[in-house]
């Protein structure tokens, strides 16, 4: 887990002032270092905390925030007021700061030393005073931030900080995230489209189009020997029927073609430095590929499955927002149990209290969520203009609690929607040989789906077993976008009112700015 985020760090800045003398500031400094060491040694924080010093004046605050902005390893700043730190001296620094901010309301000592507490102790330990002053100025400045309240040694407090650190890492990764579109969106689909300029301006992801002719130039450079070696990896890692290994069969050829498609995608993604991609089954290259051998004989489903497992963002039918958000979902989830995947609402199973949604896709589901060892199979795929057999990993998902999320373009803003879901045991699908999951949205099928529909949620979403709604609330806070969370506490009518209230807020906010 630490290795995944080893190039990142979070800065810890303590607030004080010189009113109480230099000796007091030295004590503040010592306490702060001890607290930072304690956080790092807790084993709960995925990203190292660096003590960046105590700020005692407006110039010192502005200086440390400027340095945080310019330090590539720094992905966020934690602030804590040990003593009373008059917040007017934090105005310039907070206006300068562009990195995510966490306000930690804590105290060095856990309990009041009733028998020994004197005025010197009172002067030094004023977090109850200083943090309120700091909280006021953040509110006055309308500064987006997360507030964590609790003693710094408590596991609960540390876990809230750990969530925020992972979100900061996901945010930092998004600011340097290129998504390549191999083909356009599926024609006439509204929810997968949107404003790519605003998407980059607000969320950081850069989305480019890459013509399939360029993909084919990489396809032509793939060596047969490389393909042969990757096919061996497939047979080693996945359950399969022995006949697939017979080089004289059509099934082997389809597995081999899938391997060549994977190597092609890996090569072009590496060349561009891209962290995600989209495909569209209407754009695969040479329409006479079976005769010419020039191009993909089907959508690269197996490649998409395996690349998702390694953190490459993916969106089907040109869904670039899902490709970007999946990358962030995976990036934040590193080291957490359960796995992640791009998923699509496929079909409904009305069964009373167990009414559920079958989540699947044509081919592209991440094997990390598989209940058992994925099985490599070759089957006919009857979709798009090119209908032909292709290889894929077939499995049903693990059971358990998770969360799925999406981002939609509402025209005047981006909206993040997240829904807690419970994955349940799925029955076999002998005539639909694809990967799948079966889930019941919280708080119930009717309320969960009703809220998702009213919010304008997509049919594609990005699922994680390890994340919670706290991650997505923090992400939306950093991005300064609307967040709608659907969980066991959600009331349908109150949710509809929230949608209307939010609409008024964003209309007024736009008018004021």
Short mmCIF file of C-alpha atoms in Angstrom, two decimals:
data_model
loop_
_atom_site.label_atom_id
_atom_site.label_comp_id
_atom_site.label_asym_id
_atom_site.label_seq_id
_atom_site.Cartn_x
_atom_site.Cartn_y
_atom_site.Cartn_z
CA UNK A 1 0.00 0.00 0.00
CA UNK A 2 2.72 2.47 0.92
CA UNK A 3 4.60 1.65 -2.27
CA UNK A 4 1.57 2.66 -4.35
CA UNK A 5 1.78 6.18 -2.94
CA UNK A 6 5.49 6.40 -2.21
CA UNK A 7 5.99 9.46 -4.43
CA UNK A 8 3.40 11.46 -2.51
CA UNK A 9 3.46 13.27 0.80
CA UNK A 10 1.06 15.37 2.86
CA UNK A 11 2.29 18.46 4.71
CA UNK A 12 1.34 19.21 8.31
CA UNK A 13 1.32 22.91 9.24
CA UNK A 14 0.73 24.07 12.82
CA UNK A 15 -0.72 27.44 13.66
CA UNK A 16 0.63 29.57 16.52
CA UNK A 17 1.82 33.13 17.19
CA UNK A 18 4.65 34.87 19.02
CA UNK A 19 2.43 36.44 21.71
CA UNK A 20 3.44 33.82 24.26
CA UNK A 21 7.17 33.97 23.57
CA UNK A 22 9.76 31.85 21.83
CA UNK A 23 9.76 29.10 24.45
CA UNK A 24 6.08 28.43 23.83
CA UNK A 25 6.69 28.16 20.08
CA UNK A 26 9.47 25.65 20.74
CA UNK A 27 7.03 23.53 22.73
CA UNK A 28 4.47 23.82 19.91
CA UNK A 29 7.13 22.66 17.49
CA UNK A 30 8.07 19.67 19.66
CA UNK A 31 4.46 18.61 20.13
CA UNK A 32 3.79 18.89 16.41
CA UNK A 33 6.76 16.69 15.51
CA UNK A 34 5.61 14.08 18.02
CA UNK A 35 2.12 14.11 16.55
CA UNK A 36 3.37 13.75 12.99
CA UNK A 37 5.58 10.83 14.03
CA UNK A 38 2.59 9.26 15.75
CA UNK A 39 0.43 9.55 12.66
CA UNK A 40 3.15 8.04 10.47
CA UNK A 41 3.77 5.19 12.90
CA UNK A 42 0.08 4.35 13.27
CA UNK A 43 0.15 2.01 10.27
CA UNK A 44 -3.19 3.43 9.11
CA UNK A 45 -2.08 6.28 6.87
CA UNK A 46 -1.18 5.29 3.30
CA UNK A 47 0.80 8.49 2.63
CA UNK A 48 3.64 9.91 4.70
CA UNK A 49 2.97 13.09 6.65
CA UNK A 50 5.74 15.70 6.59
CA UNK A 51 5.96 18.32 9.31
CA UNK A 52 6.28 21.61 7.43
CA UNK A 53 6.72 23.77 10.51
CA UNK A 54 4.80 26.18 12.69
CA UNK A 55 3.43 29.32 11.04
CA UNK A 56 3.44 32.40 13.32
CA UNK A 57 2.61 35.23 10.90
CA UNK A 58 0.84 36.05 7.68
CA UNK A 59 4.11 35.95 5.73
CA UNK A 60 5.06 32.56 7.18
CA UNK A 61 1.63 31.12 6.32
CA UNK A 62 1.78 32.48 2.76
CA UNK A 63 5.32 31.16 2.33
CA UNK A 64 4.55 27.59 3.38
CA UNK A 65 1.40 27.46 1.24
CA UNK A 66 3.32 28.75 -1.79
CA UNK A 67 5.93 26.05 -1.26
CA UNK A 68 3.21 23.42 -0.94
CA UNK A 69 1.73 24.52 -4.27
CA UNK A 70 5.07 24.20 -6.03
CA UNK A 71 6.21 20.94 -4.45
CA UNK A 72 5.32 18.08 -6.80
CA UNK A 73 5.34 15.49 -4.01
CA UNK A 74 2.97 17.46 -1.80
CA UNK A 75 -0.63 16.48 -2.58
CA UNK A 76 -2.39 18.10 0.36
CA UNK A 77 -2.01 20.19 3.52
CA UNK A 78 -3.20 19.40 7.04
CA UNK A 79 -3.58 22.43 9.32
CA UNK A 80 -3.95 22.45 13.11
CA UNK A 81 -4.00 25.37 15.52
CA UNK A 82 -2.04 24.37 18.66
CA UNK A 83 -2.47 27.77 20.28
CA UNK A 84 -4.68 30.71 19.44
CA UNK A 85 -3.58 31.64 15.92
CA UNK A 86 -5.47 34.80 14.87
CA UNK A 87 -6.96 33.85 11.54
CA UNK A 88 -6.54 37.14 9.70
CA UNK A 89 -2.93 36.06 9.27
CA UNK A 90 -4.17 32.95 7.42
CA UNK A 91 -6.14 34.84 4.77
CA UNK A 92 -3.37 35.29 2.19
CA UNK A 93 -2.10 31.74 2.63
CA UNK A 94 -5.54 30.20 2.21
CA UNK A 95 -6.17 32.33 -0.87
CA UNK A 96 -2.86 31.13 -2.32
CA UNK A 97 -3.25 27.43 -1.52
CA UNK A 98 -4.29 25.29 -4.50
CA UNK A 99 -3.70 21.88 -2.92
CA UNK A 100 -6.44 20.02 -1.01
CA UNK A 101 -6.86 21.13 2.61
CA UNK A 102 -7.75 19.21 5.78
CA UNK A 103 -8.46 21.06 9.02
CA UNK A 104 -7.60 18.77 11.93
CA UNK A 105 -9.35 19.83 15.13
CA UNK A 106 -7.44 17.99 17.80
CA UNK A 107 -5.29 18.62 20.86
CA UNK A 108 -1.82 17.49 21.84
CA UNK A 109 -2.88 16.20 25.25
CA UNK A 110 -5.82 13.81 25.43
CA UNK A 111 -7.25 14.96 28.77
CA UNK A 112 -7.16 18.08 30.93
CA UNK A 113 -4.49 17.82 33.67
CA UNK A 114 -6.91 19.00 36.35
CA UNK A 115 -4.47 19.07 39.27
CA UNK A 116 -1.57 20.82 37.52
CA UNK A 117 -3.15 23.01 34.85
CA UNK A 118 -1.99 26.63 35.15
CA UNK A 119 -2.03 29.75 32.98
CA UNK A 120 1.08 28.67 31.07
CA UNK A 121 -0.67 25.45 30.13
CA UNK A 122 -3.77 27.40 29.10
CA UNK A 123 -1.73 29.75 26.91
CA UNK A 124 -0.07 26.87 25.11
CA UNK A 125 -2.98 24.46 24.63
CA UNK A 126 -5.69 26.50 22.93
CA UNK A 127 -6.86 24.28 20.08
CA UNK A 128 -10.46 24.67 21.24
CA UNK A 129 -9.95 28.40 20.74
CA UNK A 130 -7.59 28.56 17.77
CA UNK A 131 -9.36 25.98 15.62
CA UNK A 132 -12.64 27.85 15.93
CA UNK A 133 -10.95 31.03 14.77
CA UNK A 134 -9.42 29.12 11.86
CA UNK A 135 -12.72 27.43 11.03
CA UNK A 136 -14.35 30.84 10.84
CA UNK A 137 -11.90 32.21 8.30
CA UNK A 138 -12.24 29.11 6.12
CA UNK A 139 -15.98 29.63 6.16
CA UNK A 140 -15.62 33.36 5.47
CA UNK A 141 -13.31 32.63 2.52
CA UNK A 142 -15.61 29.86 1.24
CA UNK A 143 -12.52 27.64 1.21
CA UNK A 144 -13.21 24.03 0.28
CA UNK A 145 -11.74 21.67 2.87
CA UNK A 146 -12.34 18.59 5.00
CA UNK A 147 -12.72 18.89 8.76
CA UNK A 148 -11.64 15.99 10.99
CA UNK A 149 -12.49 16.22 14.69
CA UNK A 150 -10.92 13.89 17.28
CA UNK A 151 -7.77 13.11 19.19
CA UNK A 152 -4.80 12.51 16.93
CA UNK A 153 -3.99 9.16 18.59
CA UNK A 154 -7.48 7.75 18.07
CA UNK A 155 -7.88 5.17 15.32
CA UNK A 156 -11.15 6.73 14.18
CA UNK A 157 -9.44 10.09 13.65
CA UNK A 158 -6.54 8.50 11.79
CA UNK A 159 -8.90 6.57 9.51
CA UNK A 160 -10.66 9.79 8.45
CA UNK A 161 -7.26 11.29 7.62
CA UNK A 162 -6.34 8.13 5.69
CA UNK A 163 -9.48 8.41 3.54
CA UNK A 164 -8.67 12.02 2.71
CA UNK A 165 -5.06 11.10 1.86
CA UNK A 166 -6.23 8.49 -0.66
CA UNK A 167 -8.61 10.99 -2.20
CA UNK A 168 -5.78 13.54 -2.45
CA UNK A 169 -3.73 10.90 -4.26
CA UNK A 170 -6.60 10.25 -6.67
CA UNK A 171 -7.00 13.98 -7.23
CA UNK A 172 -3.27 14.44 -7.89
CA UNK A 173 -3.33 11.55 -10.37
CA UNK A 174 -6.34 13.08 -12.14
CA UNK A 175 -4.42 16.30 -12.73
CA UNK A 176 -1.98 14.32 -14.87
CA UNK A 177 -4.41 11.89 -16.48
CA UNK A 178 -4.78 11.46 -20.23
CA UNK A 179 -7.71 9.47 -21.59
CA UNK A 180 -7.50 8.30 -25.22
CA UNK A 181 -10.69 7.83 -27.21
CA UNK A 182 -10.40 5.10 -29.83
CA UNK A 183 -13.52 6.06 -31.77
CA UNK A 184 -16.27 8.45 -30.70
CA UNK A 185 -19.27 8.05 -28.42
CA UNK A 186 -22.01 5.72 -29.53
CA UNK A 187 -24.37 7.77 -31.70
CA UNK A 188 -27.26 9.55 -29.95
CA UNK A 189 -26.29 8.48 -26.42
CA UNK A 190 -26.57 11.57 -24.21
CA UNK A 191 -25.15 10.54 -20.86
CA UNK A 192 -21.72 9.44 -22.08
CA UNK A 193 -21.09 12.76 -23.82
CA UNK A 194 -20.35 16.17 -22.30
CA UNK A 195 -18.03 19.16 -22.27
CA UNK A 196 -14.43 17.94 -22.36
CA UNK A 197 -13.02 21.46 -21.91
CA UNK A 198 -15.03 22.04 -18.74
CA UNK A 199 -14.18 18.50 -17.59
CA UNK A 200 -10.47 19.31 -17.72
CA UNK A 201 -10.96 22.79 -16.26
CA UNK A 202 -12.89 21.46 -13.25
CA UNK A 203 -11.53 17.93 -12.71
CA UNK A 204 -8.14 17.90 -14.42
CA UNK A 205 -8.54 14.94 -16.77
CA UNK A 206 -7.43 15.54 -20.36
CA UNK A 207 -9.39 13.68 -23.05
CA UNK A 208 -7.99 13.24 -26.58
CA UNK A 209 -9.20 11.48 -29.70
CA UNK A 210 -6.91 8.93 -31.33
CA UNK A 211 -7.87 7.73 -34.83
CA UNK A 212 -8.01 4.00 -35.23
CA UNK A 213 -5.59 4.26 -38.14
CA UNK A 214 -2.92 5.18 -35.60
CA UNK A 215 -3.88 2.23 -33.42
CA UNK A 216 -3.34 0.00 -36.43
CA UNK A 217 0.16 1.38 -36.93
CA UNK A 218 1.02 -0.05 -33.50
CA UNK A 219 -0.87 -3.25 -34.34
CA UNK A 220 1.44 -3.82 -37.32
CA UNK A 221 4.54 -3.52 -35.11
CA UNK A 222 3.54 -6.29 -32.69
CA UNK A 223 5.73 -9.37 -33.18
CA UNK A 224 4.23 -12.83 -33.36
CA UNK A 225 6.67 -14.11 -30.74
CA UNK A 226 5.40 -11.51 -28.27
CA UNK A 227 1.84 -12.61 -28.92
CA UNK A 228 2.79 -16.27 -28.38
CA UNK A 229 4.29 -15.42 -24.98
CA UNK A 230 1.20 -13.50 -23.86
CA UNK A 231 -1.04 -16.41 -24.90
CA UNK A 232 1.03 -18.62 -22.58
CA UNK A 233 0.32 -16.17 -19.75
CA UNK A 234 -3.40 -16.45 -20.46
CA UNK A 235 -3.30 -20.23 -20.29
CA UNK A 236 -1.22 -20.09 -17.10
CA UNK A 237 -3.36 -17.58 -15.23
CA UNK A 238 -6.92 -18.51 -16.18
CA UNK A 239 -8.99 -21.65 -16.11
CA UNK A 240 -9.79 -22.85 -19.62
CA UNK A 241 -10.79 -25.79 -21.74
CA UNK A 242 -7.81 -27.73 -23.08
CA UNK A 243 -8.97 -27.36 -26.66
CA UNK A 244 -8.17 -23.67 -26.56
CA UNK A 245 -4.50 -24.60 -26.66
CA UNK A 246 -4.87 -26.40 -29.97
CA UNK A 247 -3.22 -24.08 -32.49
CA UNK A 248 -5.26 -25.56 -35.32
CA UNK A 249 -8.62 -24.41 -33.99
CA UNK A 250 -10.54 -21.18 -34.54
CA UNK A 251 -10.75 -20.76 -30.75
CA UNK A 252 -6.96 -20.61 -30.44
CA UNK A 253 -6.84 -18.05 -33.23
CA UNK A 254 -9.35 -15.87 -31.39
CA UNK A 255 -7.31 -16.06 -28.17
CA UNK A 256 -4.19 -15.20 -30.18
CA UNK A 257 -5.95 -12.23 -31.81
CA UNK A 258 -7.03 -10.99 -28.39
CA UNK A 259 -3.43 -11.13 -27.19
CA UNK A 260 -2.27 -9.10 -30.19
CA UNK A 261 -4.99 -6.53 -29.49
CA UNK A 262 -3.81 -6.28 -25.86
CA UNK A 263 -0.19 -5.75 -26.88
CA UNK A 264 -1.31 -3.10 -29.35
CA UNK A 265 -3.23 -1.18 -26.72
CA UNK A 266 -0.39 -1.44 -24.23
CA UNK A 267 2.03 -0.04 -26.77
CA UNK A 268 -0.05 2.97 -27.75
CA UNK A 269 -1.07 3.79 -24.17
CA UNK A 270 2.58 3.71 -23.14
CA UNK A 271 3.63 5.85 -26.11
CA UNK A 272 1.07 8.52 -25.20
CA UNK A 273 1.52 8.22 -21.44
CA UNK A 274 -2.23 7.63 -21.21
CA UNK A 275 -3.92 6.33 -18.07
CA UNK A 276 -7.19 5.34 -19.66
CA UNK A 277 -9.04 4.74 -22.91
CA UNK A 278 -12.42 4.22 -24.49
CA UNK A 279 -13.51 1.92 -27.28
CA UNK A 280 -16.50 1.78 -29.60
CA UNK A 281 -17.50 -1.45 -31.30
CA UNK A 282 -18.40 0.50 -34.44
CA UNK A 283 -14.77 1.52 -35.03
CA UNK A 284 -12.33 -1.37 -35.20
CA UNK A 285 -10.24 -0.76 -38.30
CA UNK A 286 -10.33 -2.68 -41.55
CA UNK A 287 -13.85 -3.94 -42.19
CA UNK A 288 -12.35 -6.92 -44.09
CA UNK A 289 -10.03 -7.87 -41.26
CA UNK A 290 -10.75 -11.59 -41.61
CA UNK A 291 -9.31 -11.43 -45.14
CA UNK A 292 -6.57 -8.84 -44.65
CA UNK A 293 -5.49 -9.62 -41.08
CA UNK A 294 -5.22 -5.87 -40.61
CA UNK A 295 -7.07 -4.78 -37.49
CA UNK A 296 -9.05 -6.09 -34.57
CA UNK A 297 -11.52 -8.86 -35.33
CA UNK A 298 -13.71 -7.74 -32.40
CA UNK A 299 -13.72 -5.19 -29.59
CA UNK A 300 -10.66 -5.80 -27.35
CA UNK A 301 -12.66 -7.13 -24.41
CA UNK A 302 -10.03 -9.39 -22.86
CA UNK A 303 -7.43 -6.61 -23.14
CA UNK A 304 -9.81 -4.15 -21.46
CA UNK A 305 -10.43 -6.59 -18.60
CA UNK A 306 -6.74 -7.12 -17.95
CA UNK A 307 -5.79 -3.45 -18.33
CA UNK A 308 -8.49 -2.42 -15.86
CA UNK A 309 -6.95 -4.81 -13.36
CA UNK A 310 -3.71 -2.82 -13.65
CA UNK A 311 -5.43 0.52 -13.13
CA UNK A 312 -5.96 1.65 -16.70
CA UNK A 313 -9.22 3.56 -16.91
CA UNK A 314 -11.83 2.16 -19.27
CA UNK A 315 -15.15 3.35 -20.68
CA UNK A 316 -17.27 1.47 -23.20
CA UNK A 317 -18.99 3.06 -26.18
CA UNK A 318 -16.71 6.09 -25.96
CA UNK A 319 -17.66 6.91 -22.34
CA UNK A 320 -14.66 9.08 -21.46
CA UNK A 321 -16.08 10.30 -18.14
CA UNK A 322 -16.35 6.72 -16.89
CA UNK A 323 -12.84 5.92 -18.14
CA UNK A 324 -11.50 8.87 -16.15
CA UNK A 325 -13.50 8.12 -13.01
CA UNK A 326 -12.60 4.42 -13.13
CA UNK A 327 -8.91 5.36 -13.11
CA UNK A 328 -9.52 7.42 -9.97
CA UNK A 329 -11.63 4.68 -8.40
CA UNK A 330 -8.82 2.17 -8.90
CA UNK A 331 -6.11 4.61 -7.85
CA UNK A 332 -7.77 5.46 -4.55
CA UNK A 333 -8.56 1.77 -3.91
CA UNK A 334 -4.96 0.53 -4.07
CA UNK A 335 -4.25 -1.63 -1.05
CA UNK A 336 -7.90 -1.95 -0.08
CA UNK A 337 -9.68 -5.29 -0.21
CA UNK A 338 -12.19 -6.41 -2.79
CA UNK A 339 -11.38 -4.93 -6.18
CA UNK A 340 -12.89 -2.41 -8.59
CA UNK A 341 -14.56 -2.49 -11.98
CA UNK A 342 -16.35 -0.60 -14.70
CA UNK A 343 -19.92 -1.93 -14.76
CA UNK A 344 -23.15 -1.39 -16.65
CA UNK A 345 -26.77 -1.78 -15.58
CA UNK A 346 -27.84 -4.62 -17.86
CA UNK A 347 -31.22 -6.04 -16.88
CA UNK A 348 -33.54 -6.21 -13.86
CA UNK A 349 -34.64 -9.16 -11.74
CA UNK A 350 -37.93 -8.37 -9.97
CA UNK A 351 -38.05 -10.65 -6.93
CA UNK A 352 -39.76 -8.85 -4.06
CA UNK A 353 -37.27 -7.75 -1.39
CA UNK A 354 -34.46 -9.36 -3.40
CA UNK A 355 -35.17 -7.35 -6.57
CA UNK A 356 -31.77 -6.66 -8.09
CA UNK A 357 -29.84 -5.39 -11.10
CA UNK A 358 -27.61 -7.59 -13.22
CA UNK A 359 -24.39 -5.68 -13.80
CA UNK A 360 -22.48 -6.86 -16.84
CA UNK A 361 -21.27 -5.72 -20.22
CA UNK A 362 -20.49 -7.18 -23.59
CA UNK A 363 -17.04 -8.23 -22.34
CA UNK A 364 -15.30 -5.64 -20.22
CA UNK A 365 -15.48 -6.39 -16.47
CA UNK A 366 -12.41 -6.36 -14.23
CA UNK A 367 -11.47 -9.89 -13.04
CA UNK A 368 -10.37 -8.44 -9.69
CA UNK A 369 -13.98 -8.71 -8.48
CA UNK A 370 -14.33 -12.38 -9.52
CA UNK A 371 -15.60 -14.82 -6.90
CA UNK A 372 -13.49 -17.66 -8.30
CA UNK A 373 -10.65 -18.03 -10.75
CA UNK A 374 -11.79 -16.39 -14.03
CA UNK A 375 -12.32 -18.71 -16.95
CA UNK A 376 -10.93 -17.90 -20.41
CA UNK A 377 -13.55 -18.70 -23.02
CA UNK A 378 -14.28 -17.95 -26.69
CA UNK A 379 -17.85 -17.23 -27.74
CA UNK A 380 -19.79 -15.48 -30.48
CA UNK A 381 -20.48 -11.80 -29.81
CA UNK A 382 -23.57 -10.63 -31.63
CA UNK A 383 -23.35 -6.87 -31.33
CA UNK A 384 -22.19 -4.03 -33.58
CA UNK A 385 -21.64 -4.28 -37.31
CA UNK A 386 -18.96 -6.96 -36.86
CA UNK A 387 -20.46 -10.05 -35.26
CA UNK A 388 -17.85 -12.71 -34.59
CA UNK A 389 -16.44 -14.90 -31.82
CA UNK A 390 -13.94 -13.41 -29.39
CA UNK A 391 -12.11 -14.31 -26.19
CA UNK A 392 -13.12 -13.05 -22.78
CA UNK A 393 -12.86 -13.83 -19.06
CA UNK A 394 -16.09 -15.27 -17.70
CA UNK A 395 -16.98 -15.14 -13.98
CA UNK A 396 -19.51 -13.98 -11.43
CA UNK A 397 -18.55 -11.46 -8.79
CA UNK A 398 -17.85 -11.80 -5.12
CA UNK A 399 -20.60 -10.93 -2.69
CA UNK A 400 -20.44 -8.07 -0.23
CA UNK A 401 -20.97 -4.37 0.31
CA UNK A 402 -19.54 -1.74 -2.01
CA UNK A 403 -20.20 1.58 -3.66
CA UNK A 404 -20.63 2.60 -7.27
CA UNK A 405 -20.16 6.12 -8.63
CA UNK A 406 -20.58 8.17 -11.78
CA UNK A 407 -20.13 11.74 -13.00
CA UNK A 408 -22.69 13.43 -15.24
CA UNK A 409 -22.56 16.75 -17.07
CA UNK A 410 -25.59 18.84 -16.06
CA UNK A 411 -24.75 21.68 -18.44
CA UNK A 412 -23.99 24.26 -15.76
CA UNK A 413 -22.00 21.90 -13.51
CA UNK A 414 -20.72 18.37 -13.03
CA UNK A 415 -22.61 16.11 -10.63
CA UNK A 416 -21.09 13.13 -8.85
CA UNK A 417 -23.60 10.44 -7.87
CA UNK A 418 -22.66 7.53 -5.62
CA UNK A 419 -24.82 4.64 -4.42
CA UNK A 420 -24.08 2.06 -1.75
CA UNK A 421 -24.90 -1.39 -3.14
CA UNK A 422 -24.94 -4.96 -1.84
CA UNK A 423 -23.68 -7.64 -4.19
CA UNK A 424 -25.56 -10.93 -3.86
CA UNK A 425 -25.07 -14.43 -5.22
CA UNK A 426 -25.79 -14.65 -8.93
CA UNK A 427 -27.16 -17.67 -10.74
CA UNK A 428 -25.25 -19.17 -13.70
CA UNK A 429 -25.80 -17.66 -17.15
CA UNK A 430 -25.06 -20.60 -19.48
CA UNK A 431 -26.26 -18.75 -22.60
CA UNK A 432 -24.78 -15.36 -21.67
CA UNK A 433 -21.06 -16.14 -21.25
CA UNK A 434 -19.84 -12.81 -19.87
CA UNK A 435 -18.57 -11.55 -16.54
CA UNK A 436 -21.32 -10.26 -14.27
CA UNK A 437 -22.33 -9.02 -10.84
CA UNK A 438 -25.75 -8.90 -9.18
CA UNK A 439 -26.56 -6.12 -6.75
CA UNK A 440 -29.32 -4.54 -4.71
CA UNK A 441 -28.99 -0.76 -4.37
CA UNK A 442 -29.43 0.79 -0.92
CA UNK A 443 -31.67 1.65 0.82
CA UNK A 444 -33.91 -0.51 -1.38
CA UNK A 445 -34.26 -1.27 -5.05
CA UNK A 446 -37.16 1.16 -5.48
CA UNK A 447 -35.62 4.06 -3.58
CA UNK A 448 -32.04 3.56 -4.77
CA UNK A 449 -32.95 3.28 -8.43
CA UNK A 450 -35.56 6.02 -8.16
CA UNK A 451 -33.02 8.45 -6.71
CA UNK A 452 -30.39 7.48 -9.31
CA UNK A 453 -32.87 8.08 -12.14
CA UNK A 454 -34.03 11.42 -10.72
CA UNK A 455 -30.40 12.53 -10.36
CA UNK A 456 -29.72 11.73 -14.03
CA UNK A 457 -27.32 8.90 -13.25
CA UNK A 458 -25.66 6.92 -16.02
CA UNK A 459 -26.07 3.29 -17.04
CA UNK A 460 -22.27 2.95 -16.67
CA UNK A 461 -20.63 3.32 -13.27
CA UNK A 462 -17.36 2.71 -11.42
CA UNK A 463 -17.58 0.19 -8.59
CA UNK A 464 -15.33 -0.49 -5.61
CA UNK A 465 -15.58 -2.95 -2.73
CA UNK A 466 -13.09 -0.91 -0.68
CA UNK A 467 -14.30 2.68 -0.98
CA UNK A 468 -17.12 4.32 0.99
CA UNK A 469 -19.23 7.43 0.50
CA UNK A 470 -16.67 9.39 2.54
CA UNK A 471 -14.18 9.04 -0.31
CA UNK A 472 -16.60 10.43 -2.86
CA UNK A 473 -17.73 13.26 -0.58
CA UNK A 474 -14.09 14.24 -0.10
CA UNK A 475 -13.42 13.99 -3.84
CA UNK A 476 -16.37 16.23 -4.66
CA UNK A 477 -15.29 18.71 -1.98
CA UNK A 478 -11.80 18.99 -3.46
CA UNK A 479 -13.18 19.28 -7.00
CA UNK A 480 -15.88 21.71 -5.85
CA UNK A 481 -18.61 19.79 -7.66
CA UNK A 482 -22.07 18.65 -6.63
CA UNK A 483 -22.23 15.36 -4.74
CA UNK A 484 -25.33 13.22 -4.31
CA UNK A 485 -25.00 10.17 -2.07
CA UNK A 486 -27.59 7.38 -2.00
CA UNK A 487 -27.31 4.99 0.95
CA UNK A 488 -29.33 3.30 3.69
CA UNK A 489 -30.23 6.68 5.18
CA UNK A 490 -31.68 8.10 1.94
CA UNK A 491 -35.30 9.20 1.86
CA UNK A 492 -36.78 9.43 -1.63
CA UNK A 493 -38.81 12.61 -1.11
CA UNK A 494 -36.01 14.38 0.75
CA UNK A 495 -33.62 13.41 -2.04
CA UNK A 496 -35.95 14.98 -4.62
CA UNK A 497 -36.04 18.14 -2.53
CA UNK A 498 -32.22 18.12 -2.35
CA UNK A 499 -32.11 18.05 -6.15
CA UNK A 500 -34.33 21.13 -6.32
CA UNK A 501 -32.41 22.98 -3.60
CA UNK A 502 -29.13 22.20 -5.37
CA UNK A 503 -30.50 23.51 -8.65
CA UNK A 504 -31.33 26.84 -7.01
CA UNK A 505 -27.91 26.98 -5.33
CA UNK A 506 -25.99 26.42 -8.54
CA UNK A 507 -28.13 28.85 -10.52
CA UNK A 508 -27.57 31.57 -7.91
CA UNK A 509 -23.89 30.73 -7.61
CA UNK A 510 -23.46 31.12 -11.36
CA UNK A 511 -25.35 34.43 -11.34
CA UNK A 512 -23.19 35.79 -8.50
CA UNK A 513 -19.97 34.85 -10.23
#
